[in-house]
Each structure stands twice: as structure tokens, then as C-alpha cells.
Tab-separated table of C-alpha atoms and ligand atoms in Angstrom:
chain	number	residue	atom	x	y	z
A	278	MET	CA	11.107	65.899	137.253
A	279	LEU	CA	9.538	63.662	134.281
A	280	PRO	CA	6.751	64.987	132.424
A	281	LEU	CA	3.684	63.172	133.081
A	282	GLY	CA	6.142	61.019	135.270
A	283	VAL	CA	7.581	58.624	132.538
A	284	PRO	CA	9.843	58.669	130.135
A	285	SER	CA	8.122	58.016	127.054
A	286	SER	CA	4.749	59.341	126.672
A	287	LEU	CA	3.574	55.889	125.425
A	288	GLN	CA	4.254	54.538	128.863
A	289	TYR	CA	1.788	57.122	130.369
A	290	TYR	CA	-2.023	55.501	130.820
A	291	ASP	CA	-5.077	55.648	132.648
A	292	PRO	CA	-5.771	55.493	135.733
A	293	HIS	CA	-1.869	55.415	136.210
A	294	PRO	CA	1.326	52.948	134.955
A	295	VAL	CA	2.180	50.184	136.498
A	296	VAL	CA	5.898	50.577	138.010
A	297	VAL	CA	8.449	47.233	137.457
A	298	ARG	CA	11.100	46.727	139.669
A	299	HIS	CA	12.020	43.131	138.347
A	300	ALA	CA	11.291	41.080	135.167
A	301	ASN	CA	12.427	37.642	134.179
A	302	GLY	CA	11.026	35.155	131.388
A	303	ALA	CA	7.204	36.007	131.060
A	304	GLN	CA	7.099	37.255	134.924
A	305	MET	CA	6.845	40.961	135.860
A	306	ILE	CA	6.690	42.183	139.651
A	307	ASP	CA	5.648	45.713	140.244
A	308	VAL	CA	6.731	48.236	143.071
A	309	ASP	CA	4.269	47.066	145.456
A	310	GLY	CA	4.801	43.127	144.793
A	311	ASN	CA	2.077	42.256	142.648
A	312	GLU	CA	2.811	39.773	139.880
A	313	TYR	CA	1.908	39.311	136.331
A	314	VAL	CA	2.294	37.585	133.458
A	315	ASP	CA	3.483	39.912	131.034
A	316	TYR	CA	1.681	39.827	127.929
A	317	ASN	CA	3.138	43.025	126.632
A	318	MET	CA	6.904	41.698	126.574
A	319	GLY	CA	8.143	45.628	125.637
A	320	PHE	CA	5.407	46.114	123.019
A	321	GLY	CA	6.800	42.979	121.353
A	322	ALA	CA	10.487	43.255	121.900
A	323	VAL	CA	11.085	40.914	124.330
A	324	PHE	CA	10.104	37.765	121.861
A	325	ALA	CA	12.896	36.002	123.419
A	326	GLY	CA	11.582	36.765	127.019
A	327	HIS	CA	13.000	38.774	129.891
A	328	VAL	CA	16.341	38.130	130.589
A	329	ASN	CA	16.498	35.067	128.246
A	330	PRO	CA	19.630	32.932	129.924
A	331	ILE	CA	21.202	32.680	126.234
A	332	VAL	CA	21.024	36.402	125.282
A	333	ARG	CA	22.324	37.105	129.133
A	334	ALA	CA	25.405	35.221	128.648
A	335	ALA	CA	26.286	36.477	124.999
A	336	VAL	CA	26.023	40.049	126.547
A	337	GLU	CA	28.294	39.240	129.585
A	338	LYS	CA	30.492	37.552	127.009
A	339	GLN	CA	30.749	40.478	125.016
A	340	LEU	CA	31.101	42.885	128.294
A	341	ASP	CA	34.370	41.317	128.907
A	342	SER	CA	35.498	42.646	125.663
A	343	GLY	CA	34.133	45.831	125.371
A	344	THR	CA	30.489	47.876	124.624
A	345	LEU	CA	31.513	50.428	122.144
A	346	TYR	CA	34.374	50.949	119.452
A	347	VAL	CA	32.588	52.803	116.923
A	348	THR	CA	34.785	51.387	114.368
A	349	PRO	CA	33.415	48.283	112.844
A	350	ALA	CA	33.321	44.652	114.838
A	351	GLU	CA	33.345	41.380	112.972
A	352	ILE	CA	29.986	40.436	114.899
A	353	THR	CA	28.090	43.185	112.871
A	354	ALA	CA	28.398	41.451	109.589
A	355	GLU	CA	27.298	38.487	111.367
A	356	VAL	CA	23.814	40.280	112.480
A	357	ALA	CA	23.566	41.403	108.624
A	358	GLU	CA	23.752	38.330	106.973
A	359	LEU	CA	21.325	36.746	109.701
A	360	LEU	CA	18.772	39.193	109.041
A	361	ALA	CA	19.333	38.884	104.757
A	362	GLN	CA	18.216	35.383	105.571
A	363	ARG	CA	15.061	35.701	107.054
A	364	PHE	CA	14.279	38.836	105.199
A	365	GLN	CA	15.127	38.159	101.431
A	366	LEU	CA	17.012	41.445	101.698
A	367	PRO	CA	20.496	41.730	100.692
A	368	MET	CA	22.297	44.794	102.796
A	369	TRP	CA	21.595	46.062	106.114
A	370	ARG	CA	22.076	48.838	108.169
A	371	PHE	CA	21.820	49.167	112.086
A	372	THR	CA	19.692	52.140	114.309
A	373	ASN	CA	19.014	52.237	117.731
A	374	SER	CA	15.268	52.283	117.486
A	375	GLY	CA	12.811	51.355	115.291
A	376	THR	CA	12.021	55.475	114.953
A	377	GLU	CA	15.630	55.976	113.458
A	378	ALA	CA	15.127	52.716	111.336
A	379	THR	CA	12.047	54.592	109.367
A	380	MET	CA	13.331	57.560	109.578
A	381	ASP	CA	16.591	56.061	107.588
A	382	ALA	CA	14.472	54.161	105.158
A	383	ILE	CA	12.808	57.022	104.010
A	384	ARG	CA	15.606	59.059	103.499
A	385	VAL	CA	17.232	56.378	101.448
A	386	ALA	CA	14.131	55.928	99.554
A	387	ARG	CA	14.117	59.869	99.069
A	388	GLY	CA	17.715	59.519	97.975
A	389	ALA	CA	17.057	56.743	95.429
A	390	THR	CA	14.361	58.322	94.009
A	391	GLY	CA	15.123	62.241	94.057
A	392	ARG	CA	11.499	62.774	95.328
A	393	ASP	CA	10.199	64.234	98.686
A	394	LYS	CA	6.601	62.674	99.088
A	395	ILE	CA	5.806	59.759	101.106
A	396	VAL	CA	2.519	57.969	101.585
A	397	LYS	CA	1.597	56.011	104.781
A	398	VAL	CA	-1.766	54.894	105.848
A	399	GLU	CA	-4.250	56.877	108.499
A	400	GLY	CA	-3.770	55.399	111.525
A	401	GLY	CA	-0.133	54.174	111.112
A	402	TYR	CA	2.161	54.476	113.825
A	403	HIS	CA	6.339	54.406	112.417
A	404	GLY	CA	7.932	56.160	115.151
A	405	HIS	CA	8.156	59.398	116.557
A	406	HIS	CA	9.966	61.649	113.507
A	407	ASP	CA	8.329	64.382	111.791
A	408	ALA	CA	7.231	62.551	108.301
A	409	VAL	CA	5.387	60.248	109.876
A	410	MET	CA	3.740	61.872	113.096
A	411	VAL	CA	1.082	62.356	110.486
A	412	SER	CA	-2.659	60.879	111.113
A	413	MET	CA	-0.991	58.433	113.996
A	414	LYS	CA	-4.661	58.201	115.347
A	415	PRO	CA	-6.231	61.424	114.322
A	416	PRO	CA	-9.786	62.760	115.948
A	417	VAL	CA	-12.203	61.098	112.778
A	418	ASP	CA	-13.898	64.500	113.029
A	419	LYS	CA	-10.461	66.265	111.725
A	420	ALA	CA	-9.683	63.397	109.365
A	421	GLY	CA	-11.809	64.103	106.338
A	422	PRO	CA	-13.575	61.467	104.254
A	423	ALA	CA	-12.679	57.664	105.052
A	424	ASP	CA	-11.605	56.974	101.296
A	425	ASN	CA	-9.694	60.549	100.956
A	426	PRO	CA	-8.306	61.529	104.681
A	427	ILE	CA	-6.977	65.078	105.600
A	428	PRO	CA	-3.254	64.761	106.580
A	429	VAL	CA	-3.680	65.539	110.552
A	430	PRO	CA	-0.411	66.219	112.858
A	431	SER	CA	-0.155	63.860	115.766
A	432	THR	CA	1.955	66.366	118.028
A	433	ALA	CA	2.756	69.806	118.504
A	434	GLY	CA	5.768	70.456	117.071
A	435	VAL	CA	5.671	68.711	113.482
A	436	ALA	CA	7.198	70.895	110.811
A	437	LYS	CA	3.917	72.329	108.249
A	438	SER	CA	6.522	70.970	105.753
A	439	ALA	CA	6.214	67.603	106.708
A	440	ILE	CA	2.349	67.697	106.846
A	441	ALA	CA	2.616	68.955	103.181
A	442	ASP	CA	4.880	66.198	101.906
A	443	THR	CA	3.082	63.209	103.862
A	444	ILE	CA	-0.260	61.743	101.663
A	445	VAL	CA	-2.317	59.804	103.912
A	446	ILE	CA	-4.583	56.991	102.522
A	447	PRO	CA	-6.745	54.124	104.083
A	448	TYR	CA	-5.000	50.704	104.990
A	449	ASN	CA	-6.487	47.799	102.682
A	450	ASP	CA	-7.205	50.266	99.483
A	451	ALA	CA	-5.300	49.636	96.808
A	452	GLU	CA	-7.344	52.081	94.608
A	453	ALA	CA	-6.379	55.171	96.965
A	454	LEU	CA	-2.609	53.801	96.775
A	455	GLU	CA	-2.678	54.111	92.791
A	456	ARG	CA	-4.387	57.331	93.358
A	457	ALA	CA	-1.709	58.805	95.669
A	458	LEU	CA	0.785	57.791	93.265
A	459	ALA	CA	-0.568	58.726	90.047
A	460	ALA	CA	1.771	61.856	89.921
A	461	HIS	CA	4.761	59.879	90.136
A	462	ASP	CA	6.371	62.406	92.765
A	463	VAL	CA	6.306	60.011	95.609
A	464	ALA	CA	9.358	58.609	97.166
A	465	ALA	CA	7.994	55.885	99.162
A	466	PHE	CA	4.696	54.234	100.708
A	467	ILE	CA	5.544	52.898	104.370
A	468	VAL	CA	3.198	50.637	105.505
A	469	GLU	CA	3.135	47.753	108.107
A	470	PRO	CA	2.427	44.619	106.356
A	471	VAL	CA	0.137	43.750	109.326
A	472	MET	CA	-1.179	46.649	111.385
A	473	GLU	CA	-0.286	46.209	114.904
A	474	ASN	CA	-1.330	49.471	116.546
A	475	VAL	CA	-4.932	48.944	116.114
A	476	GLY	CA	-4.729	45.535	117.797
A	477	ILE	CA	-3.961	43.420	114.829
A	478	CYS	CA	-5.636	44.417	111.281
A	479	MET	CA	-4.561	42.034	108.760
A	480	PRO	CA	-4.274	42.733	104.679
A	481	GLN	CA	-7.055	41.654	102.538
A	482	LEU	CA	-5.853	38.959	100.288
A	483	GLY	CA	-4.250	40.075	97.311
A	484	TYR	CA	-3.725	43.801	99.283
A	485	LEU	CA	0.403	43.380	99.733
A	486	GLU	CA	0.767	41.655	96.407
A	487	ALA	CA	-1.396	44.991	94.656
A	488	VAL	CA	0.848	47.445	96.903
A	489	ARG	CA	3.771	45.857	95.689
A	490	ARG	CA	2.528	45.887	92.460
A	491	ILE	CA	1.502	49.276	92.411
A	492	THR	CA	4.818	51.153	93.745
A	493	ARG	CA	7.016	49.381	91.273
A	494	GLU	CA	4.684	50.662	88.440
A	495	HIS	CA	4.908	54.092	89.818
A	496	GLY	CA	8.930	53.941	90.766
A	497	THR	CA	8.060	54.297	94.510
A	498	MET	CA	10.115	52.524	97.014
A	499	LEU	CA	7.745	50.438	99.242
A	500	ILE	CA	9.124	50.304	102.739
A	501	PHE	CA	7.556	47.584	105.230
A	502	ASP	CA	7.856	49.028	108.643
A	503	GLU	CA	8.174	45.149	110.550
A	504	VAL	CA	9.203	46.918	113.924
A	505	LYS	CA	6.163	45.143	115.202
A	506	THR	CA	5.629	42.062	113.349
A	507	GLY	CA	9.067	41.226	112.439
A	508	ILE	CA	10.430	37.793	113.887
A	509	THR	CA	7.105	37.361	115.702
A	510	ALA	CA	4.885	37.074	112.650
A	511	GLY	CA	7.360	34.078	111.928
A	512	TRP	CA	10.745	33.114	111.240
A	513	GLY	CA	11.193	34.892	107.811
A	514	GLY	CA	8.803	38.048	109.516
A	515	ALA	CA	5.914	39.190	107.787
A	516	THR	CA	7.851	39.437	104.619
A	517	GLY	CA	8.327	36.002	104.994
A	518	LEU	CA	4.477	34.752	105.873
A	519	PHE	CA	3.101	36.920	102.797
A	520	GLY	CA	5.902	36.029	100.042
A	521	VAL	CA	6.057	39.806	99.505
A	522	VAL	CA	9.436	41.677	99.602
A	523	PRO	CA	9.404	45.160	99.623
A	524	ASP	CA	12.276	47.567	98.395
A	525	LEU	CA	13.345	48.305	102.103
A	526	VAL	CA	12.321	46.593	105.614
A	527	CYS	CA	12.644	48.537	108.659
A	528	LEU	CA	12.869	46.139	112.075
A	529	ALA	CA	13.766	47.089	115.887
A	530	LYS	CA	12.046	45.511	118.833
A	531	SER	CA	12.267	41.379	118.662
A	532	ILE	CA	15.737	41.488	116.765
A	533	GLY	CA	17.241	42.786	119.949
A	534	GLY	CA	15.997	40.536	122.831
A	535	GLY	CA	14.967	43.566	125.007
A	536	LEU	CA	18.462	46.032	123.799
A	537	PRO	CA	17.804	48.972	122.085
A	538	LEU	CA	18.573	47.903	118.128
A	539	GLY	CA	16.871	48.667	115.281
A	540	ALA	CA	17.761	48.106	111.446
A	541	PHE	CA	16.699	48.653	107.883
A	542	GLY	CA	17.195	46.193	104.746
A	543	GLY	CA	17.026	46.960	101.283
A	544	THR	CA	17.405	46.157	98.089
A	545	HIS	CA	21.207	46.880	96.290
A	546	GLU	CA	19.232	49.485	94.141
A	547	CYS	CA	18.281	51.153	97.469
A	548	MET	CA	21.440	50.896	99.531
A	549	ASN	CA	23.867	51.291	96.918
A	550	HIS	CA	23.141	54.880	97.413
A	551	ILE	CA	24.389	54.375	100.795
A	552	SER	CA	27.536	52.527	99.548
A	553	ASN	CA	28.295	55.432	97.115
A	554	GLY	CA	27.748	58.073	99.437
A	555	ARG	CA	24.824	59.854	98.002
A	556	VAL	CA	22.618	59.036	101.241
A	557	VAL	CA	24.364	59.804	104.857
A	558	HIS	CA	23.605	57.414	107.601
A	559	MET	CA	25.129	57.891	110.871
A	560	GLY	CA	24.883	57.442	114.630
A	561	THR	CA	27.587	56.604	117.429
A	562	TYR	CA	25.707	53.620	119.052
A	563	ASN	CA	24.744	52.018	115.294
A	564	GLY	CA	25.884	48.629	115.549
A	565	ASN	CA	27.462	48.921	119.025
A	566	PRO	CA	28.874	44.806	119.904
A	567	LEU	CA	26.846	44.594	122.954
A	568	VAL	CA	23.212	44.765	121.149
A	569	MET	CA	24.994	42.911	118.343
A	570	ALA	CA	26.007	40.140	120.749
A	571	ALA	CA	22.013	40.370	121.884
A	572	ALA	CA	20.997	39.814	118.335
A	573	VAL	CA	23.289	36.988	117.317
A	574	ALA	CA	21.570	35.036	120.022
A	575	VAL	CA	18.391	36.010	119.506
A	576	LEU	CA	18.514	35.475	115.585
A	577	SER	CA	20.823	32.034	115.573
A	578	GLN	CA	20.346	30.519	118.759
A	579	VAL	CA	16.857	31.917	120.757
A	580	CYS	CA	14.480	32.089	117.988
A	581	THR	CA	15.136	29.314	115.722
A	582	PRO	CA	12.713	28.249	113.109
A	583	GLU	CA	11.934	25.087	115.610
A	584	VAL	CA	11.470	27.432	118.597
A	585	THR	CA	9.571	30.198	116.292
A	586	ALA	CA	7.103	27.288	115.212
A	587	ALA	CA	6.659	26.137	118.857
A	588	THR	CA	5.843	29.297	120.354
A	589	VAL	CA	3.460	30.362	117.232
A	590	ALA	CA	1.762	26.878	118.140
A	591	ARG	CA	1.138	27.850	121.675
A	592	ASN	CA	-0.330	30.884	120.651
A	593	SER	CA	-2.407	29.311	118.279
A	594	THR	CA	-4.004	27.063	121.589
A	595	LEU	CA	-4.627	30.236	123.441
A	596	ILE	CA	-6.299	31.880	120.533
A	597	ALA	CA	-8.518	28.641	120.007
A	598	GLU	CA	-9.504	29.039	124.065
A	599	CYS	CA	-10.192	32.516	123.584
A	600	ASP	CA	-12.202	31.852	120.678
A	601	SER	CA	-14.525	29.132	122.302
A	602	ILE	CA	-14.986	31.747	125.254
A	603	ILE	CA	-16.244	34.412	122.492
A	604	ALA	CA	-18.437	31.496	121.063
A	605	ARG	CA	-20.160	30.181	124.490
A	606	ALA	CA	-21.210	33.763	125.432
A	607	SER	CA	-22.114	34.793	121.528
A	608	LEU	CA	-19.901	37.876	122.351
A	609	PRO	CA	-19.688	40.463	119.534
A	610	ALA	CA	-15.904	40.119	119.463
A	611	HIS	CA	-13.284	37.896	117.537
A	612	THR	CA	-9.624	37.051	117.750
A	613	VAL	CA	-6.897	38.005	115.600
A	614	GLN	CA	-3.889	35.947	115.603
A	615	VAL	CA	-0.227	36.802	113.685
A	616	GLY	CA	2.485	34.025	114.629
A	617	ALA	CA	3.265	34.607	118.154
A	618	LYS	CA	0.719	37.834	118.514
A	619	GLY	CA	-3.067	37.693	119.380
A	620	CYS	CA	-5.513	40.128	120.295
A	621	ILE	CA	-9.336	40.053	120.931
A	622	THR	CA	-11.037	42.920	119.079
A	623	TRP	CA	-14.790	44.103	120.247
A	624	ALA	CA	-16.693	44.121	116.997
A	625	GLU	CA	-18.366	41.440	115.218
A	626	ASN	CA	-16.407	41.493	112.204
A	627	PRO	CA	-12.745	41.861	111.209
A	628	ILE	CA	-11.248	45.492	110.724
A	629	ARG	CA	-10.012	46.521	107.618
A	630	ASN	CA	-8.840	50.003	108.471
A	631	TYR	CA	-8.039	52.809	110.905
A	632	ARG	CA	-11.875	54.013	110.741
A	633	ASP	CA	-13.373	50.220	111.486
A	634	TYR	CA	-11.247	50.251	114.117
A	635	LYS	CA	-12.445	53.086	115.889
A	636	GLU	CA	-15.843	51.779	115.706
A	637	THR	CA	-15.215	48.762	117.894
A	638	ASP	CA	-16.088	48.877	121.547
A	639	PHE	CA	-13.781	50.603	123.478
A	640	ASP	CA	-15.466	50.664	126.601
A	641	ILE	CA	-15.620	46.657	127.475
A	642	ALA	CA	-11.626	46.469	125.892
A	643	PHE	CA	-10.767	48.939	128.868
A	644	ALA	CA	-13.420	47.003	130.959
A	645	GLN	CA	-11.351	43.754	130.093
A	646	TRP	CA	-7.989	45.388	130.077
A	647	ILE	CA	-8.273	46.653	133.445
A	648	HIS	CA	-9.768	43.542	134.756
A	649	GLY	CA	-6.981	41.384	133.602
A	650	VAL	CA	-4.558	43.968	135.316
A	651	ASN	CA	-6.089	43.114	138.817
A	652	ARG	CA	-5.867	40.078	138.011
A	653	GLY	CA	-2.051	39.320	137.390
A	654	ILE	CA	-2.315	39.787	133.248
A	655	LEU	CA	-0.131	42.779	131.836
A	656	LEU	CA	-1.298	43.721	128.525
A	657	PRO	CA	0.008	46.754	126.676
A	658	PRO	CA	-1.359	50.035	128.122
A	659	GLY	CA	-4.023	51.532	125.980
A	660	LEU	CA	-6.352	49.273	123.890
A	661	ASP	CA	-4.536	49.509	120.461
A	662	GLU	CA	-1.854	46.963	120.973
A	663	GLN	CA	-1.833	43.063	121.063
A	664	TRP	CA	-0.416	40.008	123.561
A	665	LEU	CA	2.900	38.846	122.628
A	666	ILE	CA	3.526	34.980	123.476
A	667	SER	CA	7.497	35.184	124.084
A	668	VAL	CA	9.788	32.051	123.938
A	669	MET	CA	9.664	31.850	127.638
A	670	HIS	CA	6.059	31.769	128.449
A	671	THR	CA	5.312	28.365	129.771
A	672	GLU	CA	1.694	26.544	128.467
A	673	GLU	CA	0.618	27.875	131.695
A	674	GLN	CA	1.654	31.208	131.647
A	675	ALA	CA	0.352	31.467	128.066
A	676	LEU	CA	-3.299	29.894	128.819
A	677	ARG	CA	-3.725	32.087	131.917
A	678	TYR	CA	-4.874	34.706	129.786
A	679	ALA	CA	-7.613	32.484	128.565
A	680	SER	CA	-8.997	31.671	131.952
A	681	VAL	CA	-9.271	35.252	133.227
A	682	PHE	CA	-10.679	36.336	130.254
A	683	GLY	CA	-13.124	33.140	130.513
A	684	GLU	CA	-13.842	34.985	134.279
A	685	PHE	CA	-14.309	38.528	132.582
A	686	VAL	CA	-16.943	36.796	130.595
A	687	ASP	CA	-18.646	35.234	132.665
A	688	GLU	CA	-19.204	38.292	134.950
A	689	LEU	CA	-19.968	39.893	131.827
A	690	ILE	CA	-22.775	37.914	130.440
A	691	ALA	CA	-24.437	37.184	134.397
B	708	LIG	C1	5.229	49.899	113.327
B	708	LIG	C2	6.199	50.877	114.642
B	708	LIG	N1	7.174	51.539	113.534
B	708	LIG	C3	8.029	52.157	114.367
B	708	LIG	C4	7.995	52.199	115.509
B	708	LIG	C5	8.913	52.992	116.317
B	708	LIG	O1	9.659	52.346	117.126
B	708	LIG	P1	10.648	52.792	118.392
B	708	LIG	O2	9.690	52.773	119.885
B	708	LIG	O3	11.536	52.026	118.786
B	708	LIG	O4	11.220	54.275	118.065
B	708	LIG	C6	7.288	51.531	116.258
B	708	LIG	C7	7.013	51.340	118.151
B	708	LIG	O5	5.889	51.256	118.316
B	708	LIG	C8	5.957	50.938	115.600
B	708	LIG	O6	5.165	49.985	116.198
């Protein structure tokens, strides 16, 4: 019926996926009646909380007026304006997923520059289209030297031409970027401002500024993939948090309140190529009013600056509790926080890139994850992700993670 029994390969994980029947706020209930505090929150898509009442009311109201017009609705411009305020870029288009957002942003960059090649970082995930399904999580023994990685296809079925056009560099290595752009034939550097599929990997001081300067000097478009960071990193995204504005930003997940929404925004220089018809951007469901209604609710009523700050503060409390548990047991682990997201990385020192991540202790990370699942703590499957505290997690729900983590550590050191 379903290959691997799931609708997306991301939902397949060992020992078996949790099959869910109900979600509300920060709570989930599986088909066996087990209750969880959800810290996955749709890989960060449900920052507003499951079935946030304000989002629900907005969607219900829009249902009375239709779900799809395929001709513009007033509400579309409202969402574009709300995103422009937050992400400091003036022009926006909508998609239905993060994959489409990065695919279309890359096309805009190629159209704007007349160049074919792109650069991405090793280990980075930007969706499942060919250009970026390269060196997503390559086996290290096939990936070449750490400072000059070989592009490795991430799935069968990626065209060889896509591999040939994608240059792979380490994250947090501005010199590698400079080398990759030296021939002035690269359309775009696509990068998450904070890598959020290896736990959380922070940009080192000055890295994003260097990336901005180098791409500009080489006529390469800088694309920030903020599908994961987005409005969970702070009101203005990672773009606002670090004060570095790219040429194009890709969004999805958290802006849609749990409904399928992606978006990409850009400078006039980039987006004029859509306005003048050189770059064609299409999609039947783009900007459908149902999802736009959810986005207006999320962006203007639910995830306000005040609520976002309070949620980040709640996450900081959780982080502090985890820090003290780690310190008490002198564990070779540390926490990382970006806005409302956090993780525990099982390594002494902060990771700088994918290769550092591969050196972390996966066995203990898996043991912690499954220990949590068995005690009602639902973290993202696999060990690549981070928790998200949504605006609907109560203090008690947010801190439940720390108390179960404390139990795990007690058992570990007993
Ligand atoms: C950084 C990043 N970009 C793009 C995508 C693709 O988004 P979607 O799953 O909505 O296609 C993801 C998905 O996890 C992501 O983490």
C-alpha cells in the first residue's frame, strides 16, 4: 500500500514510527492511547501549537468563503506584507512546501545571474529536488576530504547533471566559499543561517557576515534557507537575529501554523526577474486563501513579538535546567539554543560542521531519545533534529523534557 508504510520517507524510523490519532496544543495521543508532550511539533512547523484556536478560527472563517480561487485574493498581499516586515526583503511569492521554496529561489538566482552552478554546505538539507539532494548526509568514507568534500547524491534518481552543477563546501568555512566562487560561475550559495538538521550547528562569529561579503563580491546570490529557523528563531527569523540580509530567503513550516505553506522573498533585483516574466514561477495551490488565512493569524495574532519572546524565554528555562543536569553529572554533552528550539549534543565541544556532527555519540543520543519516547516525550525521529517549544507549551509541558532527561542521566550514571 505505502512504501515503508509511511507517506514520506522522513516519517520512517526505528524501531517503528509512532502512529498518531490526535494532537492539540502541545499534546499528542497515539493509536494505542499513549500520551506525549510533542517536542517535534511537525519538525518545527507547528510553532503556533496544534490546532491553535486563533488559527482554527481564521481557517474556519475562510472556509465560508472558499478554499481555492486560482486568481488573487486580497489576503495574499497581506501575508507578503507581514513577511516583508519580518525578513527585511520587499517581494514575496508563495509555494506549498519548503522544497518548492528552495527550488524556486534557486531558479530565480540562476535566472538573475545567467549561471548554472550552485554551492551548498555538506550535510545541509534544503528539500527533495535534484539540485539540493546532494551531500545531504553523505557517508563520510565516500565524501572526500573534510575541507574539500566530494558531492555525493543523496538518493538514487538524481540527474548526473545536477551533481555536476552542485559544489559542496563545509559549513563555517568562509575560505572554502571564496574558493568555490573564484571562477565567477556560481548562481547561488544556499545555506541555513543556523544548520538545523544536525541537531543545531551555530554559525561561528563573523561567518554569516563573511558569507554576505564574499557572495556579493562574486556576483553570487545568497539564499538563506529559513525553512527550519524562520519565525522560531525570533520574530525576524535568523535574518533578524544575526542582522545579515541575504538576496533571497526561503520559508515554510512555522509560518503556516501546520498547514502546507512555503514562501520565498527577495530583493527587487532578484524578484524583478519574476515581475518582468524572465523567470516563471507557477503553482495551482500557491497562495490559496485557506492557508493564507492561517498565515495571517500566525504572523499577526499568534506569534507576536511579545508571545515569541515569552516562548523563547520558556525555552531558555528548559535549556538552563538541562545545563544543570549535564553539569551535575559531568557529562560529555552540551545544549544549544536558537530561539524556541534547542537540543542536547552528545559531544564535549560545539560542532562546527557536518564532520564534527558525525563525531558525536549517536548511541547515547538514540538511548536518550527512546528513553524519552517511552516516557511520553516525543522528540523528532532520528538524531538530527531539535526540540521546539511552541507558543502553546505550558511551563509544565516545556519543563517535562528536563525532568525525563534528568531521570535518564540518573540511570546512565548509576
Ligand atoms: C532547511 C530545510 N529546507 C527545506 C526543507 C524542505 O521543506 P519541505 O519538507 O516543506 O519540503 C526542509 C525540511 O525539513 C528543511 O529542513
